[in-house]
Amino acid sequence: MTDAHLTWPDTAYEAFTGDLTVAVAYLTPAGGAVVTSVSPVGLADRAANQVSFTTSLGFPKKLERILNNPRVALAYHTRTHGFAAHSHYVLAQGKASVDLQPSAQRLAELMDATEPFLGETKHGRVWDWLLREYHQERVFVDVGLERITTWPHLSAHGPATVTGPSWPRHPAGQRPPKNGTTPRIPVSQLARRIAALPHRLLAYEGADGSPVILPVTVTGHDETGLRLGAPPELLPPGGRRAGFLAHAFRPQCVGVSMRTATGWLTVDDGEALYAPHTSVGMAAPPSRTVMTVANGLLAKHGLRRARRNGATAHLHSLAAGVRPGA
C-alpha cells in the first residue's frame, strides 16, 4: 500500500482488469532485473491503489528476491486473448507485499476470478486431489502502485502520460561484472529458441530503484549478442545488467511458451546490444487437460521440495522481517 493515492487512467484500469498475461520484473542483489510473465486474472483494486498477481511457494527464489527488495514493475503489453480493447502500453511500478498465507475467503475469490480468464475450474475427487496445492497453496503478491505510465501504442511509441512521480533521468551505467560482459551462452541458439515467440520485453533497474520494462524487437544477432530495437530515447545509454523475456500464449493461457534470460545490455548512439549470460525456458502443451495435470503435479512437487529444503520456512522468516544471522 502506498501513502499517495493515484487516479488511475481509464486505459490503465482497463488493462489491469482485462489483460490475460502481463510481464513482471523484480530486481537482483547485483543490480540486475528478472522479467517473467504471469496471468493476473484481473486482480486490481482501484480504491486500494493496488494490483496483484499470484505465484506458488514452489518458486521460492522469485519470492525471496521480492521480499528482500519489494520494488517491482508490471507491464501490460499485449491485449491478446484478453478483455481490454485499446492499444496502450501500460507500465505500473510500485512496492510489493507478499501474502504467504491468504485467507480461505481470498482463495475462494481467486477461484472465481480465474474462470473468465482461464476457463472453468475442474472438479471431482481426482481433480480436487491433483489441484489441491495448485489452488490452496497460492501466494499473493500485492503491489501498491506509485507510478503508472501509459504510451498510446503497445510498442511504447508516442508521448508518455505519467500518473504519479515524474520519471527520473536515465540511470548511470553499471560496473561490468567480474566475469565480463560478453555472451556466456550461444547467441544463435537463443535466437532460434525465441524465433516463434512474438512478445519480447527488456527490464532493467531505473535511476529511482524501480524496475523498468520496455517492449523491444530483435533486429538481428551475431556472436556478440542480440541486436535490439526500441522506441527512441527510452533505453538508457551505457552498459548495465538487464533481463529479457520472450513469450507466447493461446486463449486461456493454454500452450504457453516462455524464454527468460539475464545478461548485459549496452546502448551506444541509440544502438542496443544484449549479451545473454543465462537462459531458461518452458513450453506447455496446447491441451488444457494436459496443462492442468502438469500444473497440479508441478505444484505438488515444488511445494514438497520447498518444505523439504527449508525454503518455505526461510520465506516466512523474511516476511516476518527476520534476516539470516539475526
Short mmCIF file of N, CA and C in Angstrom, two decimals, residues 64-189:
data_model
loop_
_atom_site.label_atom_id
_atom_site.label_comp_id
_atom_site.label_asym_id
_atom_site.label_seq_id
_atom_site.Cartn_x
_atom_site.Cartn_y
_atom_site.Cartn_z
N GLU A 64 11.75 -14.78 -2.64
CA GLU A 64 12.83 -14.32 -1.79
C GLU A 64 13.35 -12.96 -2.27
N ARG A 65 13.50 -12.82 -3.57
CA ARG A 65 14.02 -11.56 -4.09
C ARG A 65 13.02 -10.43 -3.91
N ILE A 66 11.73 -10.72 -4.07
CA ILE A 66 10.72 -9.68 -3.86
C ILE A 66 10.65 -9.29 -2.39
N LEU A 67 10.78 -10.26 -1.50
CA LEU A 67 10.76 -9.93 -0.07
C LEU A 67 11.98 -9.12 0.33
N ASN A 68 13.12 -9.39 -0.30
CA ASN A 68 14.34 -8.64 0.02
C ASN A 68 14.34 -7.25 -0.61
N ASN A 69 13.71 -7.12 -1.79
CA ASN A 69 13.62 -5.82 -2.45
C ASN A 69 12.23 -5.74 -3.07
N PRO A 70 11.30 -5.05 -2.42
CA PRO A 70 9.91 -5.09 -2.86
C PRO A 70 9.58 -4.23 -4.08
N ARG A 71 10.54 -3.54 -4.64
CA ARG A 71 10.24 -2.72 -5.82
C ARG A 71 10.06 -3.62 -7.04
N VAL A 72 8.89 -3.53 -7.65
CA VAL A 72 8.57 -4.36 -8.81
C VAL A 72 7.89 -3.50 -9.87
N ALA A 73 7.77 -4.06 -11.05
CA ALA A 73 7.05 -3.41 -12.14
C ALA A 73 6.23 -4.45 -12.88
N LEU A 74 5.11 -4.00 -13.43
CA LEU A 74 4.26 -4.85 -14.26
C LEU A 74 4.01 -4.13 -15.57
N ALA A 75 4.20 -4.84 -16.67
CA ALA A 75 3.97 -4.27 -18.00
C ALA A 75 2.76 -4.94 -18.63
N TYR A 76 1.74 -4.15 -18.89
CA TYR A 76 0.53 -4.62 -19.57
C TYR A 76 0.76 -4.34 -21.05
N HIS A 77 1.33 -5.35 -21.72
CA HIS A 77 1.98 -5.14 -23.00
C HIS A 77 1.28 -5.80 -24.19
N THR A 78 0.20 -6.54 -23.95
CA THR A 78 -0.50 -7.17 -25.07
C THR A 78 -1.97 -7.37 -24.71
N ARG A 79 -2.82 -7.08 -25.66
CA ARG A 79 -4.26 -7.30 -25.47
C ARG A 79 -4.68 -8.68 -25.95
N THR A 80 -3.74 -9.50 -26.40
CA THR A 80 -4.07 -10.79 -27.00
C THR A 80 -4.87 -11.66 -26.04
N HIS A 81 -6.01 -12.14 -26.49
CA HIS A 81 -6.88 -13.09 -25.78
C HIS A 81 -7.41 -12.53 -24.45
N GLY A 82 -7.32 -11.22 -24.25
CA GLY A 82 -7.85 -10.62 -23.03
C GLY A 82 -9.14 -9.87 -23.32
N PHE A 83 -9.51 -8.98 -22.40
CA PHE A 83 -10.78 -8.26 -22.49
C PHE A 83 -10.62 -6.77 -22.74
N ALA A 84 -9.42 -6.23 -22.54
CA ALA A 84 -9.19 -4.81 -22.83
C ALA A 84 -9.10 -4.62 -24.33
N ALA A 85 -9.63 -3.49 -24.82
CA ALA A 85 -9.75 -3.29 -26.26
C ALA A 85 -8.78 -2.26 -26.83
N HIS A 86 -8.25 -1.35 -26.02
CA HIS A 86 -7.41 -0.28 -26.56
C HIS A 86 -6.00 -0.80 -26.84
N SER A 87 -5.16 0.07 -27.37
CA SER A 87 -3.81 -0.36 -27.79
C SER A 87 -2.71 0.33 -27.00
N HIS A 88 -2.99 0.75 -25.76
CA HIS A 88 -1.98 1.42 -24.95
C HIS A 88 -1.02 0.41 -24.30
N TYR A 89 0.22 0.82 -24.18
CA TYR A 89 1.20 0.08 -23.37
C TYR A 89 1.19 0.73 -21.99
N VAL A 90 1.03 -0.09 -20.96
CA VAL A 90 0.89 0.43 -19.60
C VAL A 90 1.99 -0.18 -18.71
N LEU A 91 2.76 0.68 -18.07
CA LEU A 91 3.79 0.25 -17.13
C LEU A 91 3.40 0.71 -15.73
N ALA A 92 3.25 -0.24 -14.82
CA ALA A 92 2.89 0.05 -13.43
C ALA A 92 4.10 -0.27 -12.54
N GLN A 93 4.48 0.67 -11.69
CA GLN A 93 5.61 0.49 -10.79
C GLN A 93 5.17 0.74 -9.35
N GLY A 94 5.72 -0.03 -8.42
CA GLY A 94 5.36 0.17 -7.03
C GLY A 94 6.11 -0.78 -6.12
N LYS A 95 5.62 -0.86 -4.87
CA LYS A 95 6.23 -1.72 -3.86
C LYS A 95 5.29 -2.88 -3.54
N ALA A 96 5.87 -4.05 -3.47
CA ALA A 96 5.10 -5.27 -3.28
C ALA A 96 5.10 -5.72 -1.82
N SER A 97 4.01 -6.31 -1.42
CA SER A 97 3.94 -7.07 -0.18
C SER A 97 3.49 -8.47 -0.54
N VAL A 98 3.93 -9.44 0.24
CA VAL A 98 3.66 -10.84 -0.08
C VAL A 98 2.77 -11.44 0.98
N ASP A 99 1.64 -11.99 0.55
CA ASP A 99 0.70 -12.68 1.44
C ASP A 99 0.94 -14.17 1.30
N LEU A 100 1.76 -14.71 2.23
CA LEU A 100 2.13 -16.13 2.16
C LEU A 100 1.03 -17.05 2.65
N GLN A 101 0.10 -16.53 3.43
CA GLN A 101 -0.98 -17.36 3.98
C GLN A 101 -2.32 -16.65 3.76
N PRO A 102 -2.77 -16.60 2.52
CA PRO A 102 -4.06 -15.93 2.25
C PRO A 102 -5.21 -16.66 2.92
N SER A 103 -6.23 -15.91 3.24
CA SER A 103 -7.41 -16.49 3.89
C SER A 103 -8.17 -17.39 2.93
N ALA A 104 -9.01 -18.23 3.51
CA ALA A 104 -9.86 -19.10 2.69
C ALA A 104 -10.77 -18.28 1.79
N GLN A 105 -11.25 -17.15 2.30
CA GLN A 105 -12.11 -16.29 1.50
C GLN A 105 -11.35 -15.73 0.30
N ARG A 106 -10.12 -15.31 0.53
CA ARG A 106 -9.35 -14.75 -0.58
C ARG A 106 -9.06 -15.82 -1.63
N LEU A 107 -8.76 -17.02 -1.21
CA LEU A 107 -8.52 -18.10 -2.16
C LEU A 107 -9.79 -18.44 -2.94
N ALA A 108 -10.93 -18.41 -2.27
CA ALA A 108 -12.19 -18.67 -2.96
C ALA A 108 -12.48 -17.58 -3.99
N GLU A 109 -12.21 -16.33 -3.63
CA GLU A 109 -12.41 -15.22 -4.57
C GLU A 109 -11.48 -15.35 -5.77
N LEU A 110 -10.27 -15.84 -5.53
CA LEU A 110 -9.34 -16.06 -6.63
C LEU A 110 -9.88 -17.11 -7.60
N MET A 111 -10.45 -18.19 -7.06
CA MET A 111 -11.02 -19.23 -7.92
C MET A 111 -12.09 -18.64 -8.82
N ASP A 112 -12.93 -17.78 -8.27
CA ASP A 112 -13.99 -17.14 -9.08
C ASP A 112 -13.38 -16.22 -10.14
N ALA A 113 -12.31 -15.52 -9.76
CA ALA A 113 -11.70 -14.56 -10.68
C ALA A 113 -11.01 -15.25 -11.86
N THR A 114 -10.51 -16.46 -11.66
CA THR A 114 -9.75 -17.12 -12.71
C THR A 114 -10.61 -17.60 -13.88
N GLU A 115 -11.86 -17.96 -13.61
CA GLU A 115 -12.65 -18.64 -14.64
C GLU A 115 -12.89 -17.81 -15.89
N PRO A 116 -13.19 -16.49 -15.81
CA PRO A 116 -13.35 -15.73 -17.06
C PRO A 116 -12.07 -15.71 -17.90
N PHE A 117 -10.91 -15.80 -17.25
CA PHE A 117 -9.64 -15.72 -17.96
C PHE A 117 -9.11 -17.10 -18.36
N LEU A 118 -9.22 -18.07 -17.47
CA LEU A 118 -8.56 -19.36 -17.67
C LEU A 118 -9.52 -20.51 -17.89
N GLY A 119 -10.81 -20.24 -17.86
CA GLY A 119 -11.78 -21.30 -18.10
C GLY A 119 -12.29 -21.92 -16.82
N GLU A 120 -13.29 -22.74 -16.95
CA GLU A 120 -13.96 -23.35 -15.80
C GLU A 120 -13.01 -24.26 -15.04
N THR A 121 -13.03 -24.13 -13.72
CA THR A 121 -12.17 -24.95 -12.87
C THR A 121 -12.66 -26.40 -12.86
N LYS A 122 -11.74 -27.31 -13.00
CA LYS A 122 -12.08 -28.73 -12.98
C LYS A 122 -12.31 -29.20 -11.55
N HIS A 123 -13.37 -29.99 -11.34
CA HIS A 123 -13.70 -30.52 -10.02
C HIS A 123 -13.99 -32.01 -10.11
N GLY A 124 -13.96 -32.64 -8.97
CA GLY A 124 -14.15 -34.07 -8.86
C GLY A 124 -13.11 -34.62 -7.91
N ARG A 125 -13.28 -35.85 -7.46
CA ARG A 125 -12.40 -36.39 -6.44
C ARG A 125 -10.94 -36.38 -6.89
N VAL A 126 -10.68 -36.84 -8.10
CA VAL A 126 -9.30 -36.90 -8.59
C VAL A 126 -8.76 -35.49 -8.85
N TRP A 127 -9.57 -34.65 -9.51
CA TRP A 127 -9.13 -33.29 -9.81
C TRP A 127 -8.88 -32.50 -8.53
N ASP A 128 -9.76 -32.63 -7.55
CA ASP A 128 -9.58 -31.88 -6.30
C ASP A 128 -8.29 -32.29 -5.60
N TRP A 129 -7.97 -33.58 -5.65
CA TRP A 129 -6.70 -34.04 -5.05
C TRP A 129 -5.51 -33.50 -5.85
N LEU A 130 -5.60 -33.62 -7.17
CA LEU A 130 -4.49 -33.22 -8.02
C LEU A 130 -4.19 -31.74 -7.90
N LEU A 131 -5.22 -30.91 -7.81
CA LEU A 131 -5.06 -29.46 -7.85
C LEU A 131 -5.07 -28.81 -6.47
N ARG A 132 -5.05 -29.61 -5.43
CA ARG A 132 -5.16 -29.06 -4.08
C ARG A 132 -4.05 -28.04 -3.80
N GLU A 133 -2.80 -28.41 -4.05
CA GLU A 133 -1.69 -27.47 -3.78
C GLU A 133 -1.72 -26.30 -4.76
N TYR A 134 -2.08 -26.57 -6.00
CA TYR A 134 -2.10 -25.51 -7.00
C TYR A 134 -3.11 -24.43 -6.64
N HIS A 135 -4.26 -24.83 -6.09
CA HIS A 135 -5.30 -23.87 -5.74
C HIS A 135 -5.20 -23.35 -4.31
N GLN A 136 -4.81 -24.21 -3.38
CA GLN A 136 -4.90 -23.85 -1.96
C GLN A 136 -3.59 -23.36 -1.36
N GLU A 137 -2.50 -23.47 -2.10
CA GLU A 137 -1.21 -23.00 -1.59
C GLU A 137 -0.68 -21.84 -2.42
N ARG A 138 -1.59 -21.03 -2.93
CA ARG A 138 -1.19 -19.86 -3.71
C ARG A 138 -0.63 -18.76 -2.80
N VAL A 139 0.25 -17.97 -3.36
CA VAL A 139 0.82 -16.82 -2.68
C VAL A 139 0.43 -15.57 -3.46
N PHE A 140 -0.06 -14.56 -2.76
CA PHE A 140 -0.45 -13.31 -3.41
C PHE A 140 0.69 -12.29 -3.29
N VAL A 141 0.99 -11.66 -4.40
CA VAL A 141 1.92 -10.53 -4.40
C VAL A 141 1.08 -9.29 -4.71
N ASP A 142 0.95 -8.42 -3.72
CA ASP A 142 0.12 -7.21 -3.83
C ASP A 142 1.04 -6.01 -4.05
N VAL A 143 0.80 -5.27 -5.11
CA VAL A 143 1.68 -4.17 -5.48
C VAL A 143 0.96 -2.84 -5.27
N GLY A 144 1.43 -2.08 -4.28
CA GLY A 144 0.91 -0.73 -4.06
C GLY A 144 1.52 0.20 -5.11
N LEU A 145 0.70 0.75 -5.98
CA LEU A 145 1.22 1.48 -7.13
C LEU A 145 1.73 2.87 -6.73
N GLU A 146 2.87 3.23 -7.30
CA GLU A 146 3.46 4.54 -7.09
C GLU A 146 3.50 5.36 -8.37
N ARG A 147 3.60 4.69 -9.51
CA ARG A 147 3.64 5.40 -10.79
C ARG A 147 2.98 4.53 -11.86
N ILE A 148 2.16 5.16 -12.70
CA ILE A 148 1.56 4.49 -13.85
C ILE A 148 1.93 5.30 -15.08
N THR A 149 2.55 4.66 -16.05
CA THR A 149 2.94 5.33 -17.29
C THR A 149 2.25 4.63 -18.46
N THR A 150 1.63 5.40 -19.31
CA THR A 150 0.96 4.84 -20.48
C THR A 150 1.50 5.48 -21.75
N TRP A 151 1.67 4.65 -22.76
CA TRP A 151 2.01 5.11 -24.11
C TRP A 151 0.83 4.77 -25.02
N PRO A 152 0.60 5.53 -26.07
CA PRO A 152 -0.59 5.30 -26.89
C PRO A 152 -0.52 4.05 -27.76
N HIS A 153 0.67 3.43 -27.86
CA HIS A 153 0.81 2.24 -28.68
C HIS A 153 1.50 1.13 -27.88
N LEU A 154 1.16 -0.13 -28.16
CA LEU A 154 1.77 -1.25 -27.46
C LEU A 154 3.28 -1.33 -27.69
N SER A 155 3.77 -0.68 -28.71
CA SER A 155 5.21 -0.62 -28.96
C SER A 155 5.90 0.42 -28.09
N ALA A 156 5.13 1.17 -27.27
CA ALA A 156 5.64 2.26 -26.42
C ALA A 156 6.15 3.43 -27.25
N HIS A 157 5.70 3.56 -28.49
CA HIS A 157 5.97 4.76 -29.26
C HIS A 157 4.93 5.83 -28.90
N GLY A 158 5.30 7.06 -29.12
CA GLY A 158 4.38 8.16 -28.85
C GLY A 158 4.64 8.78 -27.49
N PRO A 159 3.96 9.90 -27.21
CA PRO A 159 4.18 10.60 -25.94
C PRO A 159 3.64 9.80 -24.75
N ALA A 160 4.42 9.75 -23.69
CA ALA A 160 4.01 9.03 -22.48
C ALA A 160 3.19 9.93 -21.57
N THR A 161 2.21 9.34 -20.91
CA THR A 161 1.43 10.02 -19.88
C THR A 161 1.77 9.39 -18.54
N VAL A 162 2.23 10.20 -17.60
CA VAL A 162 2.70 9.69 -16.31
C VAL A 162 1.73 10.12 -15.22
N THR A 163 1.27 9.14 -14.44
CA THR A 163 0.47 9.40 -13.25
C THR A 163 1.32 9.05 -12.04
N GLY A 164 1.57 10.04 -11.17
CA GLY A 164 2.48 9.83 -10.05
C GLY A 164 3.77 10.60 -10.27
N PRO A 165 4.84 10.25 -9.57
CA PRO A 165 6.10 10.99 -9.70
C PRO A 165 6.63 10.96 -11.13
N SER A 166 7.24 12.05 -11.55
CA SER A 166 7.84 12.11 -12.87
C SER A 166 8.95 11.08 -13.00
N TRP A 167 9.19 10.66 -14.22
CA TRP A 167 10.29 9.73 -14.47
C TRP A 167 11.61 10.40 -14.13
N PRO A 168 12.51 9.68 -13.47
CA PRO A 168 13.85 10.24 -13.23
C PRO A 168 14.66 10.20 -14.52
N ARG A 169 15.82 10.80 -14.48
CA ARG A 169 16.72 10.73 -15.62
C ARG A 169 17.19 9.29 -15.80
N HIS A 170 17.83 9.04 -16.94
CA HIS A 170 18.37 7.70 -17.17
C HIS A 170 19.36 7.34 -16.07
N PRO A 171 19.37 6.08 -15.64
CA PRO A 171 20.37 5.68 -14.64
C PRO A 171 21.77 5.67 -15.24
N ALA A 172 22.74 5.87 -14.36
CA ALA A 172 24.14 5.79 -14.80
C ALA A 172 24.48 4.36 -15.18
N GLY A 173 25.49 4.21 -16.00
CA GLY A 173 25.93 2.87 -16.35
C GLY A 173 26.46 2.11 -15.14
N GLN A 174 26.40 0.81 -15.20
CA GLN A 174 26.84 -0.03 -14.08
C GLN A 174 28.27 -0.54 -14.32
N ARG A 175 28.89 -0.94 -13.22
CA ARG A 175 30.21 -1.54 -13.31
C ARG A 175 30.08 -2.93 -13.95
N PRO A 176 30.92 -3.26 -14.91
CA PRO A 176 30.83 -4.58 -15.56
C PRO A 176 31.07 -5.71 -14.56
N PRO A 177 30.42 -6.85 -14.75
CA PRO A 177 30.65 -7.98 -13.85
C PRO A 177 32.08 -8.53 -13.98
N LYS A 178 32.53 -9.20 -12.93
CA LYS A 178 33.91 -9.71 -12.90
C LYS A 178 34.18 -10.69 -14.03
N ASN A 179 33.15 -11.46 -14.42
CA ASN A 179 33.34 -12.46 -15.47
C ASN A 179 33.18 -11.88 -16.86
N GLY A 180 33.06 -10.57 -16.98
CA GLY A 180 32.98 -9.95 -18.28
C GLY A 180 31.55 -9.78 -18.76
N THR A 181 31.41 -9.05 -19.84
CA THR A 181 30.09 -8.70 -20.35
C THR A 181 29.71 -9.49 -21.61
N THR A 182 30.61 -10.24 -22.17
CA THR A 182 30.32 -10.95 -23.42
C THR A 182 29.36 -12.12 -23.17
N PRO A 183 28.70 -12.62 -24.21
CA PRO A 183 27.74 -13.72 -24.03
C PRO A 183 28.38 -14.94 -23.39
N ARG A 184 27.61 -15.60 -22.54
CA ARG A 184 28.06 -16.83 -21.87
C ARG A 184 27.28 -18.04 -22.36
N ILE A 185 26.32 -17.82 -23.22
CA ILE A 185 25.58 -18.90 -23.86
C ILE A 185 25.57 -18.61 -25.36
N PRO A 186 25.35 -19.62 -26.20
CA PRO A 186 25.36 -19.38 -27.65
C PRO A 186 24.22 -18.45 -28.07
N VAL A 187 24.55 -17.34 -28.67
CA VAL A 187 23.54 -16.37 -29.07
C VAL A 187 22.64 -16.94 -30.16
N SER A 188 23.22 -17.68 -31.11
CA SER A 188 22.41 -18.24 -32.19
C SER A 188 21.38 -19.23 -31.67
N GLN A 189 21.74 -19.96 -30.62
CA GLN A 189 20.79 -20.90 -30.02
C GLN A 189 19.63 -20.16 -29.37
#
